Coordinates of C-alpha atoms and ligand atoms in Angstrom, one line a residue:
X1 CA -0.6 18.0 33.4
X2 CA -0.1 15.3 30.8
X3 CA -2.7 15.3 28.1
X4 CA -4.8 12.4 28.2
X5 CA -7.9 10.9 26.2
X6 CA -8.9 8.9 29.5
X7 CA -12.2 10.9 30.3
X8 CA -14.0 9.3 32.9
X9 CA -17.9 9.4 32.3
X10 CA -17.7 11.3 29.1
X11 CA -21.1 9.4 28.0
X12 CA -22.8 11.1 30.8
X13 CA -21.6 14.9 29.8
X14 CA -23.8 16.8 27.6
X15 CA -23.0 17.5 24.0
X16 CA -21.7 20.8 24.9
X17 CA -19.2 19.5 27.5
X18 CA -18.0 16.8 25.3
X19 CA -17.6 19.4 22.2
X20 CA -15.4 21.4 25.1
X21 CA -13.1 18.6 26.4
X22 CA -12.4 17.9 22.3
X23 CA -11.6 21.4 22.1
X24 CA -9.2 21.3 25.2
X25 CA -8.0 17.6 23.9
X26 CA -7.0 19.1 20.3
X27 CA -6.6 22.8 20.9
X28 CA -9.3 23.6 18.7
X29 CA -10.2 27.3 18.5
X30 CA -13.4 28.4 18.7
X31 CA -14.1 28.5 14.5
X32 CA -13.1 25.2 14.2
X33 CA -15.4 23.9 17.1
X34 CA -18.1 25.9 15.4
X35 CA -17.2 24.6 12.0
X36 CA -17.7 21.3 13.1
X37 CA -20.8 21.7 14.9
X38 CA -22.3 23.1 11.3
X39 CA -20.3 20.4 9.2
X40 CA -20.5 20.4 5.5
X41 CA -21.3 23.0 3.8
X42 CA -23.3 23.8 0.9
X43 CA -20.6 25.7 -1.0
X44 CA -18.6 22.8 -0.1
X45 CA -20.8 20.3 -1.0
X46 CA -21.0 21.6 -4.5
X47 CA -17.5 21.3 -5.0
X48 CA -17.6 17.2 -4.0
X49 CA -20.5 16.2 -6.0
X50 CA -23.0 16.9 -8.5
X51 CA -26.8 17.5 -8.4
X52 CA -26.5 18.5 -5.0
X53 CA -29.5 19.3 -3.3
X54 CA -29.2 19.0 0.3
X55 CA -26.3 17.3 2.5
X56 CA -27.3 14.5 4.4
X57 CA -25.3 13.9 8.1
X58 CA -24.4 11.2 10.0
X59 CA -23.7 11.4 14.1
X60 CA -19.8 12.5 15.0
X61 CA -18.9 10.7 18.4
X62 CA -15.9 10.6 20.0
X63 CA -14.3 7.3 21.0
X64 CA -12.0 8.0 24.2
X65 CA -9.3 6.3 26.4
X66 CA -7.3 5.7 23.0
X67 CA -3.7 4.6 23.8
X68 CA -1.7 3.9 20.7
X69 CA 2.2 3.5 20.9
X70 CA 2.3 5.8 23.7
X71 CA 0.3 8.4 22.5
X72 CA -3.2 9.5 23.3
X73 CA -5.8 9.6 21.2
X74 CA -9.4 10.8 21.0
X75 CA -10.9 9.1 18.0
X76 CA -14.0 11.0 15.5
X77 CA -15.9 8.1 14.3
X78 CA -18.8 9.6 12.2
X79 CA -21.2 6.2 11.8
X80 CA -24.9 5.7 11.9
X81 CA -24.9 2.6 14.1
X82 CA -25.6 2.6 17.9
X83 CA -22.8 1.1 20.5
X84 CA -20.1 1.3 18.1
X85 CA -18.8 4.4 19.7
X86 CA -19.1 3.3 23.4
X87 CA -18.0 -0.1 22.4
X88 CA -14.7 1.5 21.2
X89 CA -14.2 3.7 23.9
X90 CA -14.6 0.8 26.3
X91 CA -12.7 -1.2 24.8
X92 CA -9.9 1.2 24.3
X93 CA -9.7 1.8 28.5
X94 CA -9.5 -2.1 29.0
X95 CA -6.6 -2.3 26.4
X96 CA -4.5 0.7 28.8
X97 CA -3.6 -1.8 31.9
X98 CA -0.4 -3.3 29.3
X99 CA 0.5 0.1 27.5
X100 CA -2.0 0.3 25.0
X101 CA -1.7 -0.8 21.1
X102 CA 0.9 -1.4 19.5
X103 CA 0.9 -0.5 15.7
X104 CA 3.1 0.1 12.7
X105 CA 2.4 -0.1 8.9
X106 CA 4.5 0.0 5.4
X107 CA 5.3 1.8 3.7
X108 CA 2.7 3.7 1.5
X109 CA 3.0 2.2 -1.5
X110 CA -0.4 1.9 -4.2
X111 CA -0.5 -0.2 -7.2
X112 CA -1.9 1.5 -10.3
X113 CA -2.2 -1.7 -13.0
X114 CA -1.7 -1.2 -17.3
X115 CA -3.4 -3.7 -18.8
X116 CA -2.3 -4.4 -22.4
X117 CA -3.7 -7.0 -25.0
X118 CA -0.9 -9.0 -26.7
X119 CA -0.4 -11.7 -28.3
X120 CA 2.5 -13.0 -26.9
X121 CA 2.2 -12.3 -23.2
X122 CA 5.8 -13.4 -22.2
X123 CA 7.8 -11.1 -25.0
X124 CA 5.1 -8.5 -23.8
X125 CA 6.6 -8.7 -20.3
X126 CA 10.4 -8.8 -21.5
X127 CA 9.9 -5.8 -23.3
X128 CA 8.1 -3.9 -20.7
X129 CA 10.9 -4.9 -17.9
X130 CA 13.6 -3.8 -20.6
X131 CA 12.2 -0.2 -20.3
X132 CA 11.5 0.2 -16.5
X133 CA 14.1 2.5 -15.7
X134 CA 12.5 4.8 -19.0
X135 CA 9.1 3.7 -17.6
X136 CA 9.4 5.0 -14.1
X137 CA 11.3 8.3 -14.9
X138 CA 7.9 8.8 -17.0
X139 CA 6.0 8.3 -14.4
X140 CA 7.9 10.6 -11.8
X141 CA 7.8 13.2 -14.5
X142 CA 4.0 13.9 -14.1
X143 CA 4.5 14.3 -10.0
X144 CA 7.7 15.9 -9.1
X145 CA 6.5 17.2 -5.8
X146 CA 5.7 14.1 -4.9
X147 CA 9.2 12.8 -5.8
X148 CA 10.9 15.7 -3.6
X149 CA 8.4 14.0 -0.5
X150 CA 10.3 10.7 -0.7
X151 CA 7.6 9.0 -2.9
X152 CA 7.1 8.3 -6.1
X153 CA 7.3 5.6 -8.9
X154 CA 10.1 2.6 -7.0
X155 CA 9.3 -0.1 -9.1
X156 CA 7.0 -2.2 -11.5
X157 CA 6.7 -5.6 -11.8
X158 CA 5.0 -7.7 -15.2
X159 CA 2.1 -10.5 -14.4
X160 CA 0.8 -12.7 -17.4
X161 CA -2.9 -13.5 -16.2
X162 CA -4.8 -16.2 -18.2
X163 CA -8.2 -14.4 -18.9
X164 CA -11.2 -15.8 -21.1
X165 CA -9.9 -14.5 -23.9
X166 CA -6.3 -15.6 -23.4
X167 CA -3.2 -14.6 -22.0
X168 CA -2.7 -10.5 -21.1
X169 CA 0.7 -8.7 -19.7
X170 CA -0.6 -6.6 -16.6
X171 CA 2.0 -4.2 -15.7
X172 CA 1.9 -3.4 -11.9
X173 CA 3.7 0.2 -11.3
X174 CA 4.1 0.4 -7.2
X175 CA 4.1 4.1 -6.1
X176 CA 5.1 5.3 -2.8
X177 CA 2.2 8.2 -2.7
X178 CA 3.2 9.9 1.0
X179 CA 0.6 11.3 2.7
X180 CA -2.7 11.1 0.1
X181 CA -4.5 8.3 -0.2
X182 CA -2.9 8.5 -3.7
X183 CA -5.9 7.2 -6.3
X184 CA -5.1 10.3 -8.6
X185 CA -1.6 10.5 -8.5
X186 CA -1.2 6.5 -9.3
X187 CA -4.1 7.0 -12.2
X188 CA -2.0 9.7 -13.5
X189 CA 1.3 7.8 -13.9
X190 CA -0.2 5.2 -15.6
X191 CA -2.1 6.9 -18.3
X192 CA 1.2 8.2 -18.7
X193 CA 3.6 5.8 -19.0
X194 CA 0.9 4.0 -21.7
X195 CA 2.7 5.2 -24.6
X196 CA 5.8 4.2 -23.6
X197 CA 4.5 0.3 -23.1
X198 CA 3.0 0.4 -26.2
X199 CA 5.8 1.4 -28.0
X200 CA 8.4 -1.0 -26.6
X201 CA 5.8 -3.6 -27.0
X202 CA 4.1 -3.0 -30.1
X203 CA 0.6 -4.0 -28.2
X204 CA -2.2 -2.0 -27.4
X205 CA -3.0 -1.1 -23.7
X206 CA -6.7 -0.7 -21.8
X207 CA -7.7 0.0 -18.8
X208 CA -5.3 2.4 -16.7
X209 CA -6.2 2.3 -13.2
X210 CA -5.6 1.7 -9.5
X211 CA -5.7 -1.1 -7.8
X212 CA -7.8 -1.6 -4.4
X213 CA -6.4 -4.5 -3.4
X214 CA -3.8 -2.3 -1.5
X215 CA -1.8 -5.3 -0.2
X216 CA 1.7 -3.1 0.2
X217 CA 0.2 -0.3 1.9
X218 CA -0.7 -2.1 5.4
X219 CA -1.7 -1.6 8.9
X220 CA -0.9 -3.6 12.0
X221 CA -1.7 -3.6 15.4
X222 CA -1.8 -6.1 18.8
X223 CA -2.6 -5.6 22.2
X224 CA -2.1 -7.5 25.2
X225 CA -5.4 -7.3 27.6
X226 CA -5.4 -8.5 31.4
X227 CA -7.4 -11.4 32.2
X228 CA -8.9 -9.6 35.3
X229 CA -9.8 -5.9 32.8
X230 CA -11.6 -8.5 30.7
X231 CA -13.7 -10.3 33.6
X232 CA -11.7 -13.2 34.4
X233 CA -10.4 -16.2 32.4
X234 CA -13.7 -17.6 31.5
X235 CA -14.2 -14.8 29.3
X236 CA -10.3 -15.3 27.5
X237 CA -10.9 -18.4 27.0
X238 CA -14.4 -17.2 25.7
X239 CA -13.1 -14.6 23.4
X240 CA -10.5 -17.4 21.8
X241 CA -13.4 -19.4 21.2
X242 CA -15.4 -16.9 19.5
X243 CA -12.4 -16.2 17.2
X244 CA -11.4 -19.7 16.5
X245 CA -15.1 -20.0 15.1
X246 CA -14.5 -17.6 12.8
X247 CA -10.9 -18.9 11.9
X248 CA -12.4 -21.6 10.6
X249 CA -15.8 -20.7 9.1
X250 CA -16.1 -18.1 6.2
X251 CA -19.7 -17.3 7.5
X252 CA -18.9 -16.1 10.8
X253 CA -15.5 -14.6 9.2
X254 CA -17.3 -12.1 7.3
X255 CA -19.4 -10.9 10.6
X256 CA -16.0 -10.8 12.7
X257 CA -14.5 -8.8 9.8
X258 CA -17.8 -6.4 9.6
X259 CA -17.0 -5.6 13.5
X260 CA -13.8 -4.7 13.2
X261 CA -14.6 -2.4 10.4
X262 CA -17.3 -0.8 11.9
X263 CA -14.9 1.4 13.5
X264 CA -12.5 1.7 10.8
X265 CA -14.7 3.0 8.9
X266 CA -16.2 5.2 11.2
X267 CA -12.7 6.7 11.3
X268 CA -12.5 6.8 7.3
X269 CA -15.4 9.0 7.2
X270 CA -14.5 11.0 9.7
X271 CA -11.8 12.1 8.2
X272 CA -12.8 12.3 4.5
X273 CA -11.8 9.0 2.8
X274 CA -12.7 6.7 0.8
X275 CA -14.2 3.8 2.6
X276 CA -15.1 2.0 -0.6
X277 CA -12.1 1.6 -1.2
X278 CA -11.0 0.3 2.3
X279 CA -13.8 -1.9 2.4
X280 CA -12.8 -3.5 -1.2
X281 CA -9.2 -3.9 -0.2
X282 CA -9.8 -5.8 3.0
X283 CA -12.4 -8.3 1.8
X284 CA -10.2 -9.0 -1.1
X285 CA -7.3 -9.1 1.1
X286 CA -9.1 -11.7 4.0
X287 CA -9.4 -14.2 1.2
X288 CA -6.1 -13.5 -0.7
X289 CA -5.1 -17.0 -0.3
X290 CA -8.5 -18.4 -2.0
X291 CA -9.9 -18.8 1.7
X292 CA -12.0 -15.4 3.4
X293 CA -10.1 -15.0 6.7
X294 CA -10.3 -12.9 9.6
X295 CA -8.0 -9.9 9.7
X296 CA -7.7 -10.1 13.2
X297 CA -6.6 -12.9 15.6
X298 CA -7.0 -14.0 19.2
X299 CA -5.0 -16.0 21.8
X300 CA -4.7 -16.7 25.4
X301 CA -0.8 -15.9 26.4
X302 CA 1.1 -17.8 28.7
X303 CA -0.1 -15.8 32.0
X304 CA -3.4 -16.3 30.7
X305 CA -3.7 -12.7 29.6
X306 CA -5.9 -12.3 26.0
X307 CA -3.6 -11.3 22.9
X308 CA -4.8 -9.6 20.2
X309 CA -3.1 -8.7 16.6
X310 CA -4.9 -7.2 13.0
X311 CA -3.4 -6.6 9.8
X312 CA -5.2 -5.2 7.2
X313 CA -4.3 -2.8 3.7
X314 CA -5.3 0.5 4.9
X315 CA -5.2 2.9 1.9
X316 CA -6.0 6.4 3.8
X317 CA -4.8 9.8 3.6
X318 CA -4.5 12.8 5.2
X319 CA -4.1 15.4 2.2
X320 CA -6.1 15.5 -1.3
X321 CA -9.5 15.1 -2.0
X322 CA -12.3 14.8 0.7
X323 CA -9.4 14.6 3.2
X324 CA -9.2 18.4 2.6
X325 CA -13.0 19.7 3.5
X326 CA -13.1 21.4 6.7
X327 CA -14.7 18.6 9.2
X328 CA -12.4 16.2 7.8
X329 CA -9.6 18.4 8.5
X330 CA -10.5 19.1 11.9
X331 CA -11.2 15.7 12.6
X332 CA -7.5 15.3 11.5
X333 CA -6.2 17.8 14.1
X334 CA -8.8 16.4 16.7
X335 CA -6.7 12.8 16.1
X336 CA -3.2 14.6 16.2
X337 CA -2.1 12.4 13.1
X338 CA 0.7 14.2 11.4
X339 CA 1.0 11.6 8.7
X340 CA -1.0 9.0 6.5
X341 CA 0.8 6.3 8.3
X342 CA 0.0 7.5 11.4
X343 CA -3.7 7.7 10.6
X344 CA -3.5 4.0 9.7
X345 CA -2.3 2.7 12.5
X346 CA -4.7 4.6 14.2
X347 CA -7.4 2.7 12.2
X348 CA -5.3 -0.1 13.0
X349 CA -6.3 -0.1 16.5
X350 CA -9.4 0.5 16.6
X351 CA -10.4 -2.1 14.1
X352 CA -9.0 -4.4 16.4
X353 CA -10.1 -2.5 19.8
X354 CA -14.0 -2.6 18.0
X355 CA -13.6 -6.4 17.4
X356 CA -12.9 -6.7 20.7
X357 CA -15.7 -5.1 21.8
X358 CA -18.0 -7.5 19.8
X359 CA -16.4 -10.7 20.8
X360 CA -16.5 -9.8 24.4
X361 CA -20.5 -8.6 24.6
X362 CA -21.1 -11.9 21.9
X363 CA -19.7 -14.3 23.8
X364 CA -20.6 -13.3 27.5
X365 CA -23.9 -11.4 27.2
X366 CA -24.8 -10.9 24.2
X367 CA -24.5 -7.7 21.7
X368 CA -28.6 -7.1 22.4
X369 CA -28.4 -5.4 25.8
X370 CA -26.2 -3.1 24.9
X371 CA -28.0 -2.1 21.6
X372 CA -31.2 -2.0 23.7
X373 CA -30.7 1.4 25.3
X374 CA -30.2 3.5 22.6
X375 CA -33.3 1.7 20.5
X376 CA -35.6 1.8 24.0
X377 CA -34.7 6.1 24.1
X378 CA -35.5 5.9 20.2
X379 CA -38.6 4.4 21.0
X380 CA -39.1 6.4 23.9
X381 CA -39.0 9.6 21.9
X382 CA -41.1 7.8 18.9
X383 CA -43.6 7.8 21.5
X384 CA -43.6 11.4 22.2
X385 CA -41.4 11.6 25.0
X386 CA -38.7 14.4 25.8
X387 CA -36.5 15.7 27.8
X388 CA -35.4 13.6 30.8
X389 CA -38.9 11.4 30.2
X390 CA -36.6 9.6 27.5
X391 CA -33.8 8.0 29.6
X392 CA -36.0 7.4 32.8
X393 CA -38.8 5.7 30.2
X394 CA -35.8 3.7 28.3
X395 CA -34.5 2.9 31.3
X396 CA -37.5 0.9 32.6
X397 CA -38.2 -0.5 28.8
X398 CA -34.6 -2.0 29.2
X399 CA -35.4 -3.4 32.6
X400 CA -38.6 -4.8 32.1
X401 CA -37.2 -6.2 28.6
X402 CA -40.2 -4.7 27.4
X403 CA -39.3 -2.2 24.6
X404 CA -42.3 -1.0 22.4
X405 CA -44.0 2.4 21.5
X406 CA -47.5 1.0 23.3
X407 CA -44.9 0.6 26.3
X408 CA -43.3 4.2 25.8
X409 CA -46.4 5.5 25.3
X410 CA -48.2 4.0 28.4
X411 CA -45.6 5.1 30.6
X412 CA -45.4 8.6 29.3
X413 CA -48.9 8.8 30.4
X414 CA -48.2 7.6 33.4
X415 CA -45.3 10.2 34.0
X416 CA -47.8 12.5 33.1
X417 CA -50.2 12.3 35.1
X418 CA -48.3 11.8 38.2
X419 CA -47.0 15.4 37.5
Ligands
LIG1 C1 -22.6 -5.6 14.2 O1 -22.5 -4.4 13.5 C2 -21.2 -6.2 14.4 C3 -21.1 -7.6 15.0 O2 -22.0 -8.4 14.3 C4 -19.7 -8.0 14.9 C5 -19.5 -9.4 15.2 O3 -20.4 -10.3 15.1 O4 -18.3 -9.8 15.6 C6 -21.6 -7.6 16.4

């Protein structure tokens, strides 16, 4: 049988049987389910930070019926925040009736940036372009292994910024860094191709660092989505309306943009990077041209169908650092990505599957009723309920739109006593 990540009803399973169809889905052995039922570990912890005293988790839910270029996915999305998970999932099986996403990204490229403090910024950037061949062989030098992947130092480039206390030459050095997310590697190569720039300019450098703002190193995505998966045209048209608000308002831009992260980086943590870095980039790349924009867009095609497209920088990886603790790596094999790429467009799509999500429930019903059941069952166990007393409780909360711990607690007795 094909393998698919369509899994009808997987909400209703128990953990257990979830854990299991993961473990089928990725052909996880048995340690490796374990392992990431136990998650961090101390040992492991104390190699990540300092101080440690404790390790603090967050829920690991699987988003299903992911369909990306052909290929199925079940997506780890470690987050704290209720419906982001189903949202996805849901969204995800609506996106299947046209083939699923489509994504591709760039090339992985990061720029590490050499600031230096001269007095005469334009023979500052002359002299620094004169020695790029020099400049880049330097920097190759410090990471030959990633040279023999295919990445590496391709090229720099010489910007003369006006700052407050006048003109400076920042050197951008563009590094193709494969498969890691590529922060040490680029830090590395520019501490180390300092001497050189100072030399050849006579100036003095700074800072040495990389840069966020990962605007070669992106992520794209679209989807087509029937009218009739969606609900009908009303809610197309609906959906293009939502989006056009944000289009055209920073304010609700920001919100539209939060959405579509909140699965991103859901997927980030999952899988051990660094989502302040993703976050930085992408709010620094939504208002790159002096306006905050959405990364995402949305448009009624000519059958009337709802088409969908995001494009964000997406600086992720799938070896070094964090990516390398156990949970992230078996979240890793639980996705199937073999590359960093990969793993990006992945993000890709379900940034733009989650935003989705958010415009559909905003602009039909509203994003409350869905939030409601999980907070009712919160408030249902907050007021001593357990076991199948908290869904049957939540559920009548939810229906009664009456969702409060004197509620929960009033009915519990009432359960009770009818026992
Ligand atoms: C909440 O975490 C995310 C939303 O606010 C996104 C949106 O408004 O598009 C629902």
């Amino acid at each position: 049988m094909e393998k698919t990540s369509q899994v009808s009803g997987y909400y209703k399973l128990k953990r257990e049987e979830r854990l299991a169809k993961v473990k089928e889905f990725a052909g996880l052995t048995d340690d490796e389910a374990k392992m990431l039922e136990a998650g961090l570990g101390f040992e492991q912890a104390e190699k990540m930070v300092e101080n440690v005293v404790a390790t603090f988790r967050l829920p690991l839910g699987i988003a299903v019926n992911f369909l990306i270029n052909g290929k199925e996915y079940m997506v780890p999305m470690a987050t704290e925040e209720t419906s982001v998970v189903a949202a996805a999932s849901n969204a995800a099986k609506m996106c299947r009736a046209f083939g699923g996403f489509k994504a591709s990204s760039t090339d992985p490229i990061m720029i590490g940036q050499i600031q230096l403090l001269t007095k005469d910024a334009k023979k500052a950037k002359k002299a620094i372009e004169d020695n790029k061949k020099k400049i880049l062989e330097t920097a190759n030098a410090k990471d030959p292994r990633l040279v023999s992947l295919g990445g590496g130092a391709k090229d720099l480039e010489v910007r003369i910024i006006k700052t407050g206390r006048g003109e400076m030459a920042i050197t951008h050095l563009f590094v193709d860094v494969r498969d890691a997310m590529g922060a040490n590697a680029v830090n590395t190569m520019c501490e180390a191709v300092t001497p050189l720039i100072e030399d050849a300019t006579g100036d003095k450098t700074l800072l040495k660092i990389i840069s966020n703002l990962a605007d070669r190193r992106r992520a794209m995505a679209e989807v087509t989505v029937s009218s009739e998966e969606l609900g009908g045209a009303a809610v197309v048209d609906a959906i293009v309306n939502a989006y056009e608000f944000a289009a055209a308002d920073p304010y609700r831009a920001v919100t539209h943009n939060k959405g579509a992260m909140n699965g991103i980086t859901a997927v980030i943590i999952a899988t051990g990077n660094d989502s302040r870095a993703v976050e930085a980039g992408v709010h620094a790349y939504a208002s790159i041209t002096g306006r905050y924009k959405t990364i995402t867009s949305w448009e009624k095609d000519g059958k009337g169908n709802l088409h969908g497209k995001i494009e964000l920088p997406l600086a992720v990886g799938i070896v070094g650092g964090a990516t390398m603790n156990p949970s992230a790596k078996i979240n890793q094999k639980i996705l199937g990505v073999k590359s960093a790429k990969e793993l990006s467009e992945v993000m890709a799509s379900v940034g733009l599957a989650q935003n989705l999500a958010a415009l559909r429930a905003l602009s039909t019903e509203g994003i409350q009723r869905g939030h409601m059941s999980l907070h009712a069952k919160n408030i249902a166990m907050m007021a001593g309920a357990s076991g199948k007393d908290i869904d049957e409780i939540a559920d009548v909360m939810v229906k009664e739109k009456n969702i409060n711990v004197d509620r929960a607690k009033k009915l519990l007795d009432e359960r009770k006593r009818s026992r």
